[in-house]
Short mmCIF file of C-alpha atoms in Angstrom, two decimals:
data_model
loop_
_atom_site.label_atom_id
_atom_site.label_comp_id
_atom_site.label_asym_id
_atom_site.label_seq_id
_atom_site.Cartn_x
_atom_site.Cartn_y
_atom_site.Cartn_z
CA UNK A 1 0.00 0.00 0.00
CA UNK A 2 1.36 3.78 -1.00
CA UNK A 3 1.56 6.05 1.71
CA UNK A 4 3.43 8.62 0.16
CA UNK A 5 4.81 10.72 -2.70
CA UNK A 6 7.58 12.07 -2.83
CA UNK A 7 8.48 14.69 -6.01
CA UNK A 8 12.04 15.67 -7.78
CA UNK A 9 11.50 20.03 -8.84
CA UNK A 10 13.16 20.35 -12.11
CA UNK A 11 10.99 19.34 -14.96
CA UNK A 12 8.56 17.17 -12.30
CA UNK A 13 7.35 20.45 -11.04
CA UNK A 14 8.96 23.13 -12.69
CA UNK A 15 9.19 24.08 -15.87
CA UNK A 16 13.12 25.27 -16.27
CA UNK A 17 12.80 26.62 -19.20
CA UNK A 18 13.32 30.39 -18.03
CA UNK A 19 16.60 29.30 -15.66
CA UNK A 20 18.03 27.57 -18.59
CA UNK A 21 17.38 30.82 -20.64
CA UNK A 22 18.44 32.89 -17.69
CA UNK A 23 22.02 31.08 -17.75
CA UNK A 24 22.39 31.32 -21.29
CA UNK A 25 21.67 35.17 -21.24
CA UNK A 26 24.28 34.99 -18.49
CA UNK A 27 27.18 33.15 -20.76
CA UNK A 28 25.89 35.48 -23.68
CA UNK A 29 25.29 32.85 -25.61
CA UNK A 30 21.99 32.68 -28.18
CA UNK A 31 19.45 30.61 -25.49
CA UNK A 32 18.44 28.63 -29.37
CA UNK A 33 21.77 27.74 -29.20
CA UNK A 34 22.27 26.81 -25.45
CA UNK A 35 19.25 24.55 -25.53
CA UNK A 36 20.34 22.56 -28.49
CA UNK A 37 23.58 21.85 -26.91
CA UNK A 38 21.37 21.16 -23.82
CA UNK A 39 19.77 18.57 -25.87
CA UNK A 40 22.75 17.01 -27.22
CA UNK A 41 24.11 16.41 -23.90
CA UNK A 42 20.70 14.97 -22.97
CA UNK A 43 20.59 12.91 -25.49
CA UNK A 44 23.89 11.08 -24.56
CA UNK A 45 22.74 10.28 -21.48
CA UNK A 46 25.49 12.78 -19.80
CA UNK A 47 25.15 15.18 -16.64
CA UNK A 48 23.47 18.56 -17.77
CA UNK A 49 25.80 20.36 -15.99
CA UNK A 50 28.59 19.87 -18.85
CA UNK A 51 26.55 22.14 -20.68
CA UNK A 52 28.35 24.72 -19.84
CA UNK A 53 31.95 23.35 -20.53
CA UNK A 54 31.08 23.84 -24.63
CA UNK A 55 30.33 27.38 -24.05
CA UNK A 56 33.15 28.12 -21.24
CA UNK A 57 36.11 25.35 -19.96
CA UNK A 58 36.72 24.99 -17.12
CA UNK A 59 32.99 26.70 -15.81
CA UNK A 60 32.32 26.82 -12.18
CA UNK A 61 28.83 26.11 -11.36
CA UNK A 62 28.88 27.24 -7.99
CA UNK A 63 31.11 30.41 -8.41
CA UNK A 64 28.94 31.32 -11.20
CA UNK A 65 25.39 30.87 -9.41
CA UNK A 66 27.12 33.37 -6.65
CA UNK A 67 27.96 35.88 -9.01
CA UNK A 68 24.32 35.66 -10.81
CA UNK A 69 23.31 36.08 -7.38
CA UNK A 70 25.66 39.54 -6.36
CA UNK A 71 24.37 40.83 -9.68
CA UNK A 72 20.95 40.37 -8.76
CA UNK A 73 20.23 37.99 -11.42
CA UNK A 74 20.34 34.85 -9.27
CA UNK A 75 17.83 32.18 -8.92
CA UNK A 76 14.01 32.97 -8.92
CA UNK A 77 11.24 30.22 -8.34
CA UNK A 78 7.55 31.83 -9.15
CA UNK A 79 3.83 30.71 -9.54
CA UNK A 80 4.35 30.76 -13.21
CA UNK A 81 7.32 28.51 -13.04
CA UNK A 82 5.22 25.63 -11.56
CA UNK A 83 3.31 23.21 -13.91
CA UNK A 84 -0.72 23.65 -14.03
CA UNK A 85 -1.25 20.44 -12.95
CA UNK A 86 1.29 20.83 -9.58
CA UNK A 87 -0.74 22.64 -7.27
CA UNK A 88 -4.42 20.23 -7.88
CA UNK A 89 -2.11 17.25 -8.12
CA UNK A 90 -0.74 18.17 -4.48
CA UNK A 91 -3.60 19.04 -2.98
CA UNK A 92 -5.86 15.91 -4.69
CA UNK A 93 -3.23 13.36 -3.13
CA UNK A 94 -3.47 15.02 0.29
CA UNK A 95 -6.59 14.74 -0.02
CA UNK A 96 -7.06 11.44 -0.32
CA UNK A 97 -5.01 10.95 2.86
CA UNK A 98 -1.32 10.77 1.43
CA UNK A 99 1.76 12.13 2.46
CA UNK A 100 3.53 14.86 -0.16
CA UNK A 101 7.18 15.55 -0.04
CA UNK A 102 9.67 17.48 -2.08
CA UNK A 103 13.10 16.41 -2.58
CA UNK A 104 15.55 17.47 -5.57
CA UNK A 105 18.92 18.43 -7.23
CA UNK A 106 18.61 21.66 -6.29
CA UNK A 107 20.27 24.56 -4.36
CA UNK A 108 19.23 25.53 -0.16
CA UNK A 109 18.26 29.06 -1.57
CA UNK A 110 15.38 26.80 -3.97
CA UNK A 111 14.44 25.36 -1.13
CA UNK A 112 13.52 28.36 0.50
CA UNK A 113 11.72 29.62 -2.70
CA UNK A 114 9.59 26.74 -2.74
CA UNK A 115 8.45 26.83 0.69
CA UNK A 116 7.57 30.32 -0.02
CA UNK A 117 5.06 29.24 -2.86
CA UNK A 118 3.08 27.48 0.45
CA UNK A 119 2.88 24.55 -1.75
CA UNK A 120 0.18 21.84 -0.25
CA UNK A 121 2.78 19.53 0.83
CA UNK A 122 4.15 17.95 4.61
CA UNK A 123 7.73 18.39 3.77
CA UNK A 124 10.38 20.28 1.03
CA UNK A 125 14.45 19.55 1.22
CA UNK A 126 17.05 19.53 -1.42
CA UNK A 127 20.57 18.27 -2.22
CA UNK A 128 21.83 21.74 -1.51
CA UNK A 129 20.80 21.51 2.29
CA UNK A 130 21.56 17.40 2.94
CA UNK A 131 25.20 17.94 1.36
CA UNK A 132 24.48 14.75 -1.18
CA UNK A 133 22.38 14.75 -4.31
CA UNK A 134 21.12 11.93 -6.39
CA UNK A 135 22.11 9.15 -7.68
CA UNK A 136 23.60 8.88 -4.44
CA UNK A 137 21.93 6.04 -2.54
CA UNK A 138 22.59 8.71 0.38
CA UNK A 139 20.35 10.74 -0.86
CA UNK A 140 17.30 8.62 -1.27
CA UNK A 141 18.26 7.19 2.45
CA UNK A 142 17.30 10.71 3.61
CA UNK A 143 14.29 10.46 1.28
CA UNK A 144 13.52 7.63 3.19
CA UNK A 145 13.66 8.78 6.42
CA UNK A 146 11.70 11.69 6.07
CA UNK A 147 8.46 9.55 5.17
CA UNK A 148 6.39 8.46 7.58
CA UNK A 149 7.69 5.10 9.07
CA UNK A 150 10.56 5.67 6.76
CA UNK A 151 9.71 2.90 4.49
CA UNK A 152 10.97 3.64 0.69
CA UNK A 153 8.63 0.27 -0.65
CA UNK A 154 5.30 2.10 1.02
CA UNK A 155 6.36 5.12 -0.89
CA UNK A 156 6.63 6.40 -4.47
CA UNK A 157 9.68 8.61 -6.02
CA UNK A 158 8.13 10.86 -9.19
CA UNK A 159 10.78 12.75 -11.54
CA UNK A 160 11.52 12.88 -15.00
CA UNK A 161 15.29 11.66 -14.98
CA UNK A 162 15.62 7.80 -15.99
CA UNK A 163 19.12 7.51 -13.86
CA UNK A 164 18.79 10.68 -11.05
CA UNK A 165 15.24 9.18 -10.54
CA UNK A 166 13.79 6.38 -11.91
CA UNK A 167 16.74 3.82 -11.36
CA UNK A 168 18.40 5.08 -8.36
CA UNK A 169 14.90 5.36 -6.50
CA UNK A 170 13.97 2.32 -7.92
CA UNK A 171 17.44 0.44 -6.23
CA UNK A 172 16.84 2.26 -3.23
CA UNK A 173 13.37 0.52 -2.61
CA UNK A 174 11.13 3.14 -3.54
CA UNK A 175 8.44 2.57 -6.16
CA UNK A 176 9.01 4.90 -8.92
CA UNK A 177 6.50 7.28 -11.67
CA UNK A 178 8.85 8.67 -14.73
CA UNK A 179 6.49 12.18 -15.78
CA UNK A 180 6.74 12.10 -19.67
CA UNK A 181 7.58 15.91 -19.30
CA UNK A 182 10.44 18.04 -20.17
CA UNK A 183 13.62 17.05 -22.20
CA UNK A 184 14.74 13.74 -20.08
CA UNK A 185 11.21 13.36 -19.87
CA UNK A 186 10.30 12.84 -23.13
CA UNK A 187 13.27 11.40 -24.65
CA UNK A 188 14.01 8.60 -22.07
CA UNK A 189 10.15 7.44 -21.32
CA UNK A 190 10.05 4.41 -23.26
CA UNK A 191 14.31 3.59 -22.52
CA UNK A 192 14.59 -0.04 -21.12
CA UNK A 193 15.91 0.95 -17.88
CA UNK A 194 12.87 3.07 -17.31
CA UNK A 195 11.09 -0.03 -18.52
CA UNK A 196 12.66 -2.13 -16.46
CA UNK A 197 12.45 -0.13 -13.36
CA UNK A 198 9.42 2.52 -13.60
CA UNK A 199 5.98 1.09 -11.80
CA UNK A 200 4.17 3.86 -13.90
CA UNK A 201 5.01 6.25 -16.96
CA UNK A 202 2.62 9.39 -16.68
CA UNK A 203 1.61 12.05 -18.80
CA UNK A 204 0.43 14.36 -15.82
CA UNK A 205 0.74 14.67 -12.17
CA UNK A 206 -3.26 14.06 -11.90
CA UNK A 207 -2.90 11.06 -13.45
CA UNK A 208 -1.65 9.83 -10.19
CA UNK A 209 -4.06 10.06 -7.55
CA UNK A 210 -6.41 7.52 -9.60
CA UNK A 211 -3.34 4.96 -10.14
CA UNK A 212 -2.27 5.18 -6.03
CA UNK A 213 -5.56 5.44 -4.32
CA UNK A 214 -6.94 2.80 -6.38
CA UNK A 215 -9.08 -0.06 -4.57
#
């Protein structure tokens, strides 16, 4: 029996497109072009962050994100960056009695933005305050412990990444949901490893209060 949900951010509940244009702006680079290299990298199953090694070897993600931030250009999380079907999707599973949490790739200071959207869920961490990010069986331990009862198998892990998500949840006991949504999304939904591993492949959030709180 599913107890809980727990959600990656980036292209499971945001849409990144205007962070991905933001950082191309920033390397003054055409974002048409930035995405396609985006999608190349993608493609070959690689990290995202090398992305910015075409454009600029030897690029320091973290020095960079401070100096976006001293600027005043630095990371912004808003209503319109959520998907439409995030906040009824949240609310619908709480509804029906579930637990909602929040746990991603992403930075402390997107943390804090997110709790300040008062999202309808019980809890919201990130790599960027735990000190480990996914794959990292580390991280989905502290996935796991922040559940109630801390069981990953009573429990399901929904992103859009086949190997940050779907397979490392998936080997770290959780039941997993790959969102056919956003690059990785889209290009990786029918892959064998998400095949092999996903329990569901979704083309909304809503989709998944009917498939958990089924009789």
């Amino acid at each position: 029996m599913v107890t809980a949900v727990v959600f990656d951010v980036g292209e499971t509940l945001l849409d990144d497109s205007r962070e991905w244009g933001a950082w191309a702006d920033w390397l003054e680079v055409p974002r048409h072009t930035f995405s396609t290299v985006l999608g190349a990298v993608t493609a070959a199953g690689r990290d995202n962050a090398e992305t910015f090694q075409y454009f600029r070897p030897g690029f320091d993600l973290g020095r960079e994100r401070q100096l976006r931030e001293d600027a005043g250009l630095g990371e912004r999380i808003e209503e319109s960056d959520l998907y439409r079907d995030v906040r009824p999707a949240l609310a619908e599973l709480r509804g029906r009695g579930l637990w909602v949490g929040v746990a991603g790739n992403q930075t402390a200071r997107a943390a804090e933005l997110l709790r300040a959207l008062d999202l309808p869920v019980d809890r919201i961490a990130t790599s960027g305050e735990w000190g480990v990010a996914k794959p990292s069986a580390d991280f989905f331990a502290r996935v796991a412990s922040m559940v109630p009862g801390g069981r990953p198998d009573a429990a399901v892990y929904v992103g859009d990444h086949r190997d940050n998500d779907i397979v490392a949840a998936k080997a770290a006991g959780f039941r997993t949901a790959l969102i056919r949504r956003g690059p990785w999304g889209y290009l990786w939904a029918d892959d064998p490893l998400v095949r092999r591993d996903a329990d569901w492949v979704i083309d909304s959030l809503r989709d998944l209060s009917g498939l958990l709180t089924a009789p």
